[in-house]
PDB file of C-alpha atoms in Angstrom:
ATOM      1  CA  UNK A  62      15.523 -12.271  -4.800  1.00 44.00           C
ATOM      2  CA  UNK A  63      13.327 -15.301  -5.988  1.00 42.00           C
ATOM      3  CA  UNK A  64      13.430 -16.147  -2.068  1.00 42.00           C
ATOM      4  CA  UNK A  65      11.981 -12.804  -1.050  1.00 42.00           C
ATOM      5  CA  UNK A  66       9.461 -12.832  -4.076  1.00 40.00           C
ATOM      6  CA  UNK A  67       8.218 -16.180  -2.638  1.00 41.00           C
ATOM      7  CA  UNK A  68       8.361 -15.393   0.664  1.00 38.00           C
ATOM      8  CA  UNK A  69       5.695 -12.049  -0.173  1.00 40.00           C
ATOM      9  CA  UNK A  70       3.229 -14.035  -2.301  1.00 41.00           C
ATOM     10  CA  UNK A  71       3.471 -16.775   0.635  1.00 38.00           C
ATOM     11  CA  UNK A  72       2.516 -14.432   3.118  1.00 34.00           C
ATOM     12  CA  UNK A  73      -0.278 -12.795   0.922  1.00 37.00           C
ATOM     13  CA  UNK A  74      -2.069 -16.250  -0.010  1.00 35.00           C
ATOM     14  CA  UNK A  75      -2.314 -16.731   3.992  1.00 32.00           C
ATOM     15  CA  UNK A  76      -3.099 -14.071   4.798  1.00 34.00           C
ATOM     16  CA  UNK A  77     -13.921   7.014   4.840  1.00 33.00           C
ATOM     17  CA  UNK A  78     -10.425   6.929   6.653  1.00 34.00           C
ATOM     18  CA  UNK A  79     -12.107   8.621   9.912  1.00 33.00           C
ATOM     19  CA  UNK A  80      -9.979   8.992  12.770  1.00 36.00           C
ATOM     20  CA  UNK A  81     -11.764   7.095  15.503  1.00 37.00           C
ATOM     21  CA  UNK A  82     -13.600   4.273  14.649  1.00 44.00           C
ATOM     22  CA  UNK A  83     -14.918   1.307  16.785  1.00 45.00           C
ATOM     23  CA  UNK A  84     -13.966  -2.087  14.824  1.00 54.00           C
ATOM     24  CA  UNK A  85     -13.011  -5.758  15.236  1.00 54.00           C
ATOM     25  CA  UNK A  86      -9.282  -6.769  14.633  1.00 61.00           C
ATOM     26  CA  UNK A  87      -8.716 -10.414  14.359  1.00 59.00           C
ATOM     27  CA  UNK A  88     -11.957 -10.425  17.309  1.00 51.00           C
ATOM     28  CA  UNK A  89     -10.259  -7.872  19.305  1.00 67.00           C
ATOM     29  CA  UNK A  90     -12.454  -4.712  19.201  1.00 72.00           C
ATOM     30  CA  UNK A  91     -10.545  -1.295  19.474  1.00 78.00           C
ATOM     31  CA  UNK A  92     -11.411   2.318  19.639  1.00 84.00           C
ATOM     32  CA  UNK A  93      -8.899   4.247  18.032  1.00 91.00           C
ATOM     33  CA  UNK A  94      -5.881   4.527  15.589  1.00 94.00           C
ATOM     34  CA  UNK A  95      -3.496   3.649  17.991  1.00 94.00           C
ATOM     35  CA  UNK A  96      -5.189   0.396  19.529  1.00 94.00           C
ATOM     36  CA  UNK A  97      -5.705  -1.139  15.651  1.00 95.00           C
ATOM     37  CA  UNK A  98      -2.070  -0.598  15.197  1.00 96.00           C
ATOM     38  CA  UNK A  99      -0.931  -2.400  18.366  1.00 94.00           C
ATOM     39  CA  UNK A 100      -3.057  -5.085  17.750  1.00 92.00           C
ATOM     40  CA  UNK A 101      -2.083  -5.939  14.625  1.00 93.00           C
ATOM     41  CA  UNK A 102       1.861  -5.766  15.459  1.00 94.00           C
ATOM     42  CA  UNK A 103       0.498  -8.788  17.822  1.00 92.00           C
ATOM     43  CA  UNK A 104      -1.068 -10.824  15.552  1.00 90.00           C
ATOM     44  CA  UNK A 105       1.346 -10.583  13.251  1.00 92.00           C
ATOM     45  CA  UNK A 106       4.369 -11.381  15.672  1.00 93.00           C
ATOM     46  CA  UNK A 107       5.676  -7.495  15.196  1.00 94.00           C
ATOM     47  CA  UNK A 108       7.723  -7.627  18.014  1.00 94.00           C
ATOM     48  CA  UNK A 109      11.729  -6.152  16.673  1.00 94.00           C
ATOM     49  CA  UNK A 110      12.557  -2.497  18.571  1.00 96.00           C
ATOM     50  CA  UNK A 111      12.219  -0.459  15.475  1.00 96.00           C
ATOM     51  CA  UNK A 112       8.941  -1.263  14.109  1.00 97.00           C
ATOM     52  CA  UNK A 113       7.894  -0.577  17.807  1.00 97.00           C
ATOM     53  CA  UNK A 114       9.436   2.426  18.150  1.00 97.00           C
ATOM     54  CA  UNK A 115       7.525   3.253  14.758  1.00 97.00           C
ATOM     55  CA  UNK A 116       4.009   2.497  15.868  1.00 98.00           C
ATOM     56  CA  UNK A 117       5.069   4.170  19.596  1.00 97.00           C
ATOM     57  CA  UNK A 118       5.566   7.330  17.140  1.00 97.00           C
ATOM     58  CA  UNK A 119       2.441   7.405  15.838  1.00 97.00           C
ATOM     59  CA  UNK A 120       0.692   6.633  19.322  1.00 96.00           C
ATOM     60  CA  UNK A 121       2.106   9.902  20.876  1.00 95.00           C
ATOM     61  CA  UNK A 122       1.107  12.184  17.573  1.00 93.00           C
ATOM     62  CA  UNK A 123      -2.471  10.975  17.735  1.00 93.00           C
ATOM     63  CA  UNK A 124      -2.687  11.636  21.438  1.00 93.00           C
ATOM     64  CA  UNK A 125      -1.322  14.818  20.797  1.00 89.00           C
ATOM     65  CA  UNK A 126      -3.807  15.693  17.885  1.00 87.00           C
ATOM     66  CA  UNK A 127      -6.651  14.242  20.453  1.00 84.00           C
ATOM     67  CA  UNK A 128      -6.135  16.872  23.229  1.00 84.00           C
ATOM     68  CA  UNK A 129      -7.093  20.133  21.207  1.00 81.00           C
ATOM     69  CA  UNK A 130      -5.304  22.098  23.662  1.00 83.00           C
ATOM     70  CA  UNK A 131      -2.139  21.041  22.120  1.00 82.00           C
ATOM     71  CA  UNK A 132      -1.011  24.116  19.970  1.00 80.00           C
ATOM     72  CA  UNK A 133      -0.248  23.974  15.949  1.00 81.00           C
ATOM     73  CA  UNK A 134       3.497  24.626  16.760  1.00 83.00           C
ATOM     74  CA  UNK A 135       4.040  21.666  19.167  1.00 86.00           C
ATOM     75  CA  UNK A 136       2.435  19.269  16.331  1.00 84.00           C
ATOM     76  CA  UNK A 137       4.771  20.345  13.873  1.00 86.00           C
ATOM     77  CA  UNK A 138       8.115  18.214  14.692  1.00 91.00           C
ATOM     78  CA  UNK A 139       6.172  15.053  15.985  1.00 92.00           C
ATOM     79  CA  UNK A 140       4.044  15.116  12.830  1.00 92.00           C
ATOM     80  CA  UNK A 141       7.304  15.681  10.806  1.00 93.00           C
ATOM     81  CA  UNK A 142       9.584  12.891  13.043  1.00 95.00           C
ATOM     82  CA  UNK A 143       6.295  10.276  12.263  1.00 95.00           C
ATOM     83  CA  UNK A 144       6.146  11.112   8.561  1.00 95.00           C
ATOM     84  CA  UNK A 145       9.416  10.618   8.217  1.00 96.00           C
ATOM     85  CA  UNK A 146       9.457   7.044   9.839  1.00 97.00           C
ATOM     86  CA  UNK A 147       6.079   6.125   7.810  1.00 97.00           C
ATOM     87  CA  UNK A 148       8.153   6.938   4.350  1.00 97.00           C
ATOM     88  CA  UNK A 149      11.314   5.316   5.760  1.00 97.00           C
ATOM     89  CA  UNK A 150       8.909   1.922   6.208  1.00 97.00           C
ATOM     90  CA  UNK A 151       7.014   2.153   3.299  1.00 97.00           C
ATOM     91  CA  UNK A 152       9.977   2.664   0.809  1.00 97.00           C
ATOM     92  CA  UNK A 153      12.266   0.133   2.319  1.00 96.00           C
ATOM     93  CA  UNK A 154      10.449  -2.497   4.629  1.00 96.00           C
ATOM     94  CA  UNK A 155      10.669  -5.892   3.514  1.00 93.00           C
ATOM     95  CA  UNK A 156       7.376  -6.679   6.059  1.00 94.00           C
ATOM     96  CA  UNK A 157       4.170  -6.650   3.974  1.00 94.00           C
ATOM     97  CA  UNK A 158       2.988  -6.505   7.167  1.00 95.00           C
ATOM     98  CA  UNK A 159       4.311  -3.348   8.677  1.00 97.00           C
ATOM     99  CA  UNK A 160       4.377  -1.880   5.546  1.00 97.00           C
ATOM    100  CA  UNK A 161       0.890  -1.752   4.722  1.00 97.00           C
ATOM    101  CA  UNK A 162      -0.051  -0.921   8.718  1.00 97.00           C
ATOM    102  CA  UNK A 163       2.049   2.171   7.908  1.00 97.00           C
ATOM    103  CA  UNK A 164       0.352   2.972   4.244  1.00 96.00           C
ATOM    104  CA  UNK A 165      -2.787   2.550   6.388  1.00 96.00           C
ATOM    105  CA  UNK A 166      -2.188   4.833   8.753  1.00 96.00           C
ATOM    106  CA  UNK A 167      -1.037   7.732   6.060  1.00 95.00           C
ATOM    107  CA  UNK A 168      -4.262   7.116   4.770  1.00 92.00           C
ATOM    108  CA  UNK A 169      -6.448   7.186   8.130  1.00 93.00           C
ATOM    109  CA  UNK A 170      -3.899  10.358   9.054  1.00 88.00           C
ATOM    110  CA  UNK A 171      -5.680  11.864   6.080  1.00 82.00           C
ATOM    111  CA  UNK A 172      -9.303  11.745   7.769  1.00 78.00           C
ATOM    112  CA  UNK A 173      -7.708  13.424  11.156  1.00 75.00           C
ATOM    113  CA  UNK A 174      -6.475  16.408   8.787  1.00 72.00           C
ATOM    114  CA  UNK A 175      -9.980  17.103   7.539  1.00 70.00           C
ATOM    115  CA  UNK A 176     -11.422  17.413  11.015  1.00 69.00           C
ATOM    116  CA  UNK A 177      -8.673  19.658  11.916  1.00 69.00           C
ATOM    117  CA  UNK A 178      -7.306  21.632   8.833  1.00 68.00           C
ATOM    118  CA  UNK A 179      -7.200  24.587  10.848  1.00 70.00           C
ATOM    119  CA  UNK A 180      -3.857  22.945  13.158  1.00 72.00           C
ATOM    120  CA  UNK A 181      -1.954  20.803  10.444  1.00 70.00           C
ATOM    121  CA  UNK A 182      -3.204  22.766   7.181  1.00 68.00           C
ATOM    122  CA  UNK A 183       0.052  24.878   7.724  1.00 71.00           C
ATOM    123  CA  UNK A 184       2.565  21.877   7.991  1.00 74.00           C
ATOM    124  CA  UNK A 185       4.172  21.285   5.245  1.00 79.00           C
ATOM    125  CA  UNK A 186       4.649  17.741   6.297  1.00 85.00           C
ATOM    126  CA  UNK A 187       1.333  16.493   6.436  1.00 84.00           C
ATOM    127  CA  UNK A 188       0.711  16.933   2.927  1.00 82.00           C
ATOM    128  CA  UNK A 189       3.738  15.145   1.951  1.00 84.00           C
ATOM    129  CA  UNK A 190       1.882  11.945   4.330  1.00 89.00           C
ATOM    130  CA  UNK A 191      -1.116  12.489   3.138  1.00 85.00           C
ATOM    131  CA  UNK A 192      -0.542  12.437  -0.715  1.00 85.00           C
ATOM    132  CA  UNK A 193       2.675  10.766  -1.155  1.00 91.00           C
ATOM    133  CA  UNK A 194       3.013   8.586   1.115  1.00 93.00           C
ATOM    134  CA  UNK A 195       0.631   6.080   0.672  1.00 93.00           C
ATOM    135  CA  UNK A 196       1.240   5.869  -2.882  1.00 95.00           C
ATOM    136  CA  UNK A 197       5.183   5.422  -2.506  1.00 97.00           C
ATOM    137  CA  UNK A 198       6.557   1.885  -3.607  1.00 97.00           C
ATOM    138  CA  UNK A 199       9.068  -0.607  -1.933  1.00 97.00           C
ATOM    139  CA  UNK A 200      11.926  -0.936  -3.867  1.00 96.00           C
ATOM    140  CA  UNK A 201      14.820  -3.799  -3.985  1.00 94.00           C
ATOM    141  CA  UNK A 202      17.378  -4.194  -5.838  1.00 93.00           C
ATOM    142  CA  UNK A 203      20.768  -6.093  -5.445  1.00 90.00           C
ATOM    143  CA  UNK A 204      22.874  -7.978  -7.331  1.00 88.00           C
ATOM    144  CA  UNK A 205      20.576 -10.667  -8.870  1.00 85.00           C
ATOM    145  CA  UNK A 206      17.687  -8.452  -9.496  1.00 90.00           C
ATOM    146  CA  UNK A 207      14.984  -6.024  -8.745  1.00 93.00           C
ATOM    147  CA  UNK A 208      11.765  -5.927  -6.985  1.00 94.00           C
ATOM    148  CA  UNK A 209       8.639  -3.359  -7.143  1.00 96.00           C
ATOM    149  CA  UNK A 210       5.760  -3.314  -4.979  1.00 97.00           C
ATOM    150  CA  UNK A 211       2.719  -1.065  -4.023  1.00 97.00           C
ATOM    151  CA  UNK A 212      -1.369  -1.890  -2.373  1.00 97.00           C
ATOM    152  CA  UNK A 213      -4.263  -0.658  -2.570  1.00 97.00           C
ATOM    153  CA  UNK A 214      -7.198  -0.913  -0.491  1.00 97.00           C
ATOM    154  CA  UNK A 215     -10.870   0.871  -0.069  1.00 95.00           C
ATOM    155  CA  UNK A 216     -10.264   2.283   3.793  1.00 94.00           C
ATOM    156  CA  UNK A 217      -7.477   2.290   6.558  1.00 94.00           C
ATOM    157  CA  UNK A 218      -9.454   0.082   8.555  1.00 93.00           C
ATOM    158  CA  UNK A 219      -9.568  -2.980   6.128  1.00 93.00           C
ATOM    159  CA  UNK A 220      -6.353  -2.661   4.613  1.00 95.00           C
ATOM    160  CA  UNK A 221      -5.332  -5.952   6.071  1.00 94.00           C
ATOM    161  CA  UNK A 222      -8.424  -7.825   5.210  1.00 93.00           C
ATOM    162  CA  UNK A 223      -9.064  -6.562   1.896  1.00 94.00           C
ATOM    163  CA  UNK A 224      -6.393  -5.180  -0.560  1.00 96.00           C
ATOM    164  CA  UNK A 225      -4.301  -5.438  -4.073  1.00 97.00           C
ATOM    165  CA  UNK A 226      -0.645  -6.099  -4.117  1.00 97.00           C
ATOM    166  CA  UNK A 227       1.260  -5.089  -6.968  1.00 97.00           C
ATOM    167  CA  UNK A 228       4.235  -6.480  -7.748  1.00 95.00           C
ATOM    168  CA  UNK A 229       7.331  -6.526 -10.258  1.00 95.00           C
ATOM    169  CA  UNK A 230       9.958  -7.853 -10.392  1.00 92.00           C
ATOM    170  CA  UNK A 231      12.947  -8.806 -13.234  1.00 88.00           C
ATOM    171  CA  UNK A 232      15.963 -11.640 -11.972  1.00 82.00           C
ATOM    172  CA  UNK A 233      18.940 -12.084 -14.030  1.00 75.00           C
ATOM    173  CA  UNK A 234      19.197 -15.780 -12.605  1.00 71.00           C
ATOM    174  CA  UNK A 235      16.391 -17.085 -14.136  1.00 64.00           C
ATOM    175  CA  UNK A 236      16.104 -14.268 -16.925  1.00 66.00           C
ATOM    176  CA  UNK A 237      12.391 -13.827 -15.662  1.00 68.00           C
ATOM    177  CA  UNK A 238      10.392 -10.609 -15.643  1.00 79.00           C
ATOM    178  CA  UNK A 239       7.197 -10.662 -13.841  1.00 83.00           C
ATOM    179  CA  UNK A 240       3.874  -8.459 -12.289  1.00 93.00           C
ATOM    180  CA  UNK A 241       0.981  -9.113 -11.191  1.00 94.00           C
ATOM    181  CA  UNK A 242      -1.727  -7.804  -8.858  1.00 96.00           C
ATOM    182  CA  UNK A 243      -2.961  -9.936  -5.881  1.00 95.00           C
ATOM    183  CA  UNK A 244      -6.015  -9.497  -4.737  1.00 96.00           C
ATOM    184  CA  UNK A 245      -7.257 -10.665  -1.095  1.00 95.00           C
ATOM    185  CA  UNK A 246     -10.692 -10.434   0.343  1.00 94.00           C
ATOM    186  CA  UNK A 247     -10.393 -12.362   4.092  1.00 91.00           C
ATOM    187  CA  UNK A 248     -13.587 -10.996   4.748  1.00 88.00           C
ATOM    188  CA  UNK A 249     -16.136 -12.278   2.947  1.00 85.00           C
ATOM    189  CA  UNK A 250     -13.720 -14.077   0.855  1.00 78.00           C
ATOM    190  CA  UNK A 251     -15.592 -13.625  -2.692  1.00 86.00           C
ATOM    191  CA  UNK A 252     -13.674 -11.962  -5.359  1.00 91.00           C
ATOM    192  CA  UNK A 253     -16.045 -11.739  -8.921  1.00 90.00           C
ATOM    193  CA  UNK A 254     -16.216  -9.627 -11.382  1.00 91.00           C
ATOM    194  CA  UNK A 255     -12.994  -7.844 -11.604  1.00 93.00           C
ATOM    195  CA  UNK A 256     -12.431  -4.599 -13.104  1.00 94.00           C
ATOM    196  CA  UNK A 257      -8.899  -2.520 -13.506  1.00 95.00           C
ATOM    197  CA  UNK A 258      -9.204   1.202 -14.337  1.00 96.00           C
ATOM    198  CA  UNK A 259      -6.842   4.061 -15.048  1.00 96.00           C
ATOM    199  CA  UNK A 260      -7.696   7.162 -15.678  1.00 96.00           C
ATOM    200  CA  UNK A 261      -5.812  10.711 -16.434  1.00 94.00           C
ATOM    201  CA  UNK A 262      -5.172  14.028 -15.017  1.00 92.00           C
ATOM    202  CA  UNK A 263      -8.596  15.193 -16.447  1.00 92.00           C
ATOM    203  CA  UNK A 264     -10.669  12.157 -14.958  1.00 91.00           C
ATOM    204  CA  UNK A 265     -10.946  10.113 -18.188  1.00 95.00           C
ATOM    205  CA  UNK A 266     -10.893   6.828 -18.595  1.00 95.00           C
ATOM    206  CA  UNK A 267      -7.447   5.497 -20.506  1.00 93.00           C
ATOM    207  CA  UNK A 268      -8.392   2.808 -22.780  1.00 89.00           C
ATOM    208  CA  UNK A 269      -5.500   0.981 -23.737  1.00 84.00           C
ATOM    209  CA  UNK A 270      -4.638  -2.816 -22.969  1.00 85.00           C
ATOM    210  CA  UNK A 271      -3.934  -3.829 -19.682  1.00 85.00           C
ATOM    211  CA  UNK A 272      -1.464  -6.701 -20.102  1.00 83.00           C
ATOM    212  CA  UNK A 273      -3.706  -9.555 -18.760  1.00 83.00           C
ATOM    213  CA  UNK A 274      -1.478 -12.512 -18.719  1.00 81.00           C
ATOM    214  CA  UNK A 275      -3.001 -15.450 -17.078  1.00 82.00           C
ATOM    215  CA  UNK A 276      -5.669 -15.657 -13.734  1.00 84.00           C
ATOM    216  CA  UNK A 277      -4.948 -17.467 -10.750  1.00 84.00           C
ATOM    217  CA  UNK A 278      -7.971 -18.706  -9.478  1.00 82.00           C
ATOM    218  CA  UNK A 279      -6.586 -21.827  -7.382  1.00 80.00           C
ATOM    219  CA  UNK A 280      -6.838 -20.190  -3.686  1.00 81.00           C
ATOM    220  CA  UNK A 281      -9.966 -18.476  -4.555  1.00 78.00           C
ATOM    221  CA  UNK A 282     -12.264 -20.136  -2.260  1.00 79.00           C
ATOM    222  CA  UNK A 283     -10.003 -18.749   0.614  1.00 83.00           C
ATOM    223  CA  UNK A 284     -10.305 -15.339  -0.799  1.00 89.00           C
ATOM    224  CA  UNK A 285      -6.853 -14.882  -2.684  1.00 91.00           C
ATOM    225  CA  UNK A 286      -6.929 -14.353  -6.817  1.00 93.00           C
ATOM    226  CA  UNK A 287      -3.584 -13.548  -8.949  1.00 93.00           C
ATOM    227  CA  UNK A 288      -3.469 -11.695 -12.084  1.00 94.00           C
ATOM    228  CA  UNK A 289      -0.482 -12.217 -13.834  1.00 93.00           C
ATOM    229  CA  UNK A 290       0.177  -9.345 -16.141  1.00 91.00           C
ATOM    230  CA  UNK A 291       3.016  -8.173 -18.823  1.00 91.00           C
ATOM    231  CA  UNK A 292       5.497  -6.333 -17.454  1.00 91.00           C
ATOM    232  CA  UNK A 293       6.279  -3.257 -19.431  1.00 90.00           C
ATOM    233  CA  UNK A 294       2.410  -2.923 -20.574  1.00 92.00           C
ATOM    234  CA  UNK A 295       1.456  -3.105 -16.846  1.00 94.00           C
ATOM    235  CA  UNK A 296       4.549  -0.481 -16.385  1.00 93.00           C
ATOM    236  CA  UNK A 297       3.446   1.552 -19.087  1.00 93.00           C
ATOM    237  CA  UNK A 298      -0.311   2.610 -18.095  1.00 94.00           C
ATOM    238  CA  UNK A 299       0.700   3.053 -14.443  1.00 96.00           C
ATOM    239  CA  UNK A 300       3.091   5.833 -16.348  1.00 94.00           C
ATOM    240  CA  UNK A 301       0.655   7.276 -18.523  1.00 94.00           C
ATOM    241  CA  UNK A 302      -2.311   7.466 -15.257  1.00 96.00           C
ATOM    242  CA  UNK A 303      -2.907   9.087 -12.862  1.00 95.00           C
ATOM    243  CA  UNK A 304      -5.028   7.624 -10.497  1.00 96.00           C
ATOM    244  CA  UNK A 305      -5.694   3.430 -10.680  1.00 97.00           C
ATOM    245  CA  UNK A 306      -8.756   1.599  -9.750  1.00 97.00           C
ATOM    246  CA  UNK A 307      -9.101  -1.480  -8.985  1.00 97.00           C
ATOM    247  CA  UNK A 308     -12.968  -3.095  -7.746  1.00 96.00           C
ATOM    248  CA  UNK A 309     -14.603  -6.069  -7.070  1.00 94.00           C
ATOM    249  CA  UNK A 310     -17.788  -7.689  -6.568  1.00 92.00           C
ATOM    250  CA  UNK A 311     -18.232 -10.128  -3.414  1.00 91.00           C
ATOM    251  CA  UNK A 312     -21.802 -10.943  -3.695  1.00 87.00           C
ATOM    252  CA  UNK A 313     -22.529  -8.681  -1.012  1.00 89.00           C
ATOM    253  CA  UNK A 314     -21.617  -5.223  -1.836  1.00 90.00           C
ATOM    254  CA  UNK A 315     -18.771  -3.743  -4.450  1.00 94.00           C
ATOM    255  CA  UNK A 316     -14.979  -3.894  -3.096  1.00 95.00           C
ATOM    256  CA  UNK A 317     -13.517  -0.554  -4.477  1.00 96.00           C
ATOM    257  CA  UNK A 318      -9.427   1.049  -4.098  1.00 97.00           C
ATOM    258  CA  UNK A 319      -8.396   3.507  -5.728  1.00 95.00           C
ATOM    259  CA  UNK A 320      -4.625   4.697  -5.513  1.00 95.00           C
ATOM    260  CA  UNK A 321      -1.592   6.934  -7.594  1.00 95.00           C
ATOM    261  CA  UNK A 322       0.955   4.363  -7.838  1.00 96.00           C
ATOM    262  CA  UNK A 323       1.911   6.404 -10.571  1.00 96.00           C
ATOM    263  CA  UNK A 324       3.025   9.650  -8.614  1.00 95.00           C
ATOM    264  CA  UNK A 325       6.668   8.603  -7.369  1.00 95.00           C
ATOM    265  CA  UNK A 326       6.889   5.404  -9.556  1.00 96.00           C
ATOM    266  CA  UNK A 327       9.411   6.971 -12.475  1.00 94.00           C
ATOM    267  CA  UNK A 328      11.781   8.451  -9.741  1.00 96.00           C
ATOM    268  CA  UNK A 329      11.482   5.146  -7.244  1.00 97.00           C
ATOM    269  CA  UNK A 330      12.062   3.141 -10.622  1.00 96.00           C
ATOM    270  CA  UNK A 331      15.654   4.999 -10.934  1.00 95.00           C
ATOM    271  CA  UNK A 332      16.009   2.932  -7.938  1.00 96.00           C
ATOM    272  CA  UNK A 333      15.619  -0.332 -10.013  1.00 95.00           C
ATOM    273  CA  UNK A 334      17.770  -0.465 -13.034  1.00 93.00           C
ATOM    274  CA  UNK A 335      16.845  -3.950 -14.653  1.00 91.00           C
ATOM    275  CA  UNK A 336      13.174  -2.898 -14.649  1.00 92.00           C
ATOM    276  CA  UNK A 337      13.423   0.385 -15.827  1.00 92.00           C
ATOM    277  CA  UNK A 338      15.717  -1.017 -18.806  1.00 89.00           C
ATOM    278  CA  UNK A 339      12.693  -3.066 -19.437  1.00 84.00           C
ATOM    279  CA  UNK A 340      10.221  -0.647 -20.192  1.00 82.00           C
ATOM    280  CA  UNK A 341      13.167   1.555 -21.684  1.00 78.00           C
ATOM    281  CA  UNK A 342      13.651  -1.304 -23.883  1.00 67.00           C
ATOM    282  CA  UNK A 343       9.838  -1.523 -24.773  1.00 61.00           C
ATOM    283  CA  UNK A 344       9.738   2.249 -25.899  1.00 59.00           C
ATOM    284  CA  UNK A 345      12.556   2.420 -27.852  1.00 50.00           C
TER     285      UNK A 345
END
């Protein structure tokens, strides 16, 4: 477990949701969905049969959703089969990587449903991509210990230059419970002036602590910043919210991603025991 924990934070220091969008990935420029998805399996060595497969999934339901001759009842199983795989991914895919690609393209599936509500607003699966799953978290737990994670980020498009990584985690080896939120900017690399929201069902703004611990500021420069935060406070207002915010200022313009990591995160945290004794443990 501490492996895997170190692994993901190693890989994060280094590294409108409209349908078609013309766009530079790692200098290749791409047209559509599809391309942006291929071409970031390549730069980031995505190369085993079943993450393929995935991303060949998607590939075929956008070029079926881009020849509007295709009728609503021929969309329904593909859409189904690809939300389906996206869940599968996010839920249990080690690869921040792939993950993310496929929380990205829930959310940029979201932008071809409100060009074309009158097709997928009768299948049932779409909304169950749309909402759900980019808010669903990976979950691990084994014998040592259990791990929690979830992103947000302001578009589909620059979800793998600019997002927040959430993360808990509790080991019973080193009798260590942790979160924290890691923010990355590879853009224009300037993360200032942060500020975390939640808010409830009504829109208001929760004001309760947020569980700062301590701020990692060492890999700044390179556009990487760590907030270390406690636990079961950190656990406790994602409970209580419903929607998170998280923005940023990078001299430029304001950095803004806004998410419900609290919509599946009491039943996904039956899937952790250790952590959901800690927060139990807190209330009681």
């Amino acid at each position: 477990m501490k492996k895997t924990i170190t692994l993901i934070l190693g890989i994060l220091t280094l590294c409108s949701c409209s349908s078609i969008k013309r766009t530079a990935v790692k200098y290749e420029t791409v047209n559509t969905w599809p391309e942006w998805l291929h071409c970031y399996a390549k730069y980031c060595n995505i190369s085993d049969e079943h993450r393929l497969s995935t991303i060949s999934l998607i590939d075929s339901v956008y070029m079926l959703l881009g020849d509007s001759k295709t009728p609503t009842a021929e969309l329904e199983q593909p859409i189904c089969r690809m939300s389906k795989a996206i869940d599968e991914a996010i839920r249990t895919d080690t690869s921040f990587e792939f993950a993310q690609m496929m929380r990205a393209t829930a959310r940029n599936f979201g932008g071809l449903f409100l060009s074309d509500m009158e097709r997928l607003g009768d299948n049932d699966c779409t909304v169950s991509l749309m909402a759900s799953a980019p808010n669903l978290w990976l979950t691990v737990s084994n014998e040592t210990g259990d791990l929690m994670c979830n992103s947000l980020f302001p578009d589909s498009w620059s979800s793998m230059d600019r997002f927040a990584y959430i993360v808990f985690s509790m080991n019973e080896e080193s009798e260590v419970s942790y979160s924290a939120i890691i923010l990355v900017n590879s853009i224009d690399t300037k993360i200032d002036e942060i500020v975390i929201s939640f808010y409830d069902k009504e829109g208001n703004l929760i004001s309760a602590p947020l569980g700062f611990g301590e701020f990692d500021m060492s890999n700044a420069e390179n556009g990487s910043v760590r907030l270390f935060m406690l636990p079961d406070v950190f656990m406790q207002n994602i409970l209580n919210s419903n929607v998170m915010t998280i923005s940023y200022n990078t001299g430029k313009d304001t950095v803004s991603m806004t998410g419900m990591p609290s919509l599946t995160f009491r039943e996904q945290l039956e899937n952790c025991p250790r952590l959901k004794a800690l927060i139990n443990e807190k209330q009681e």
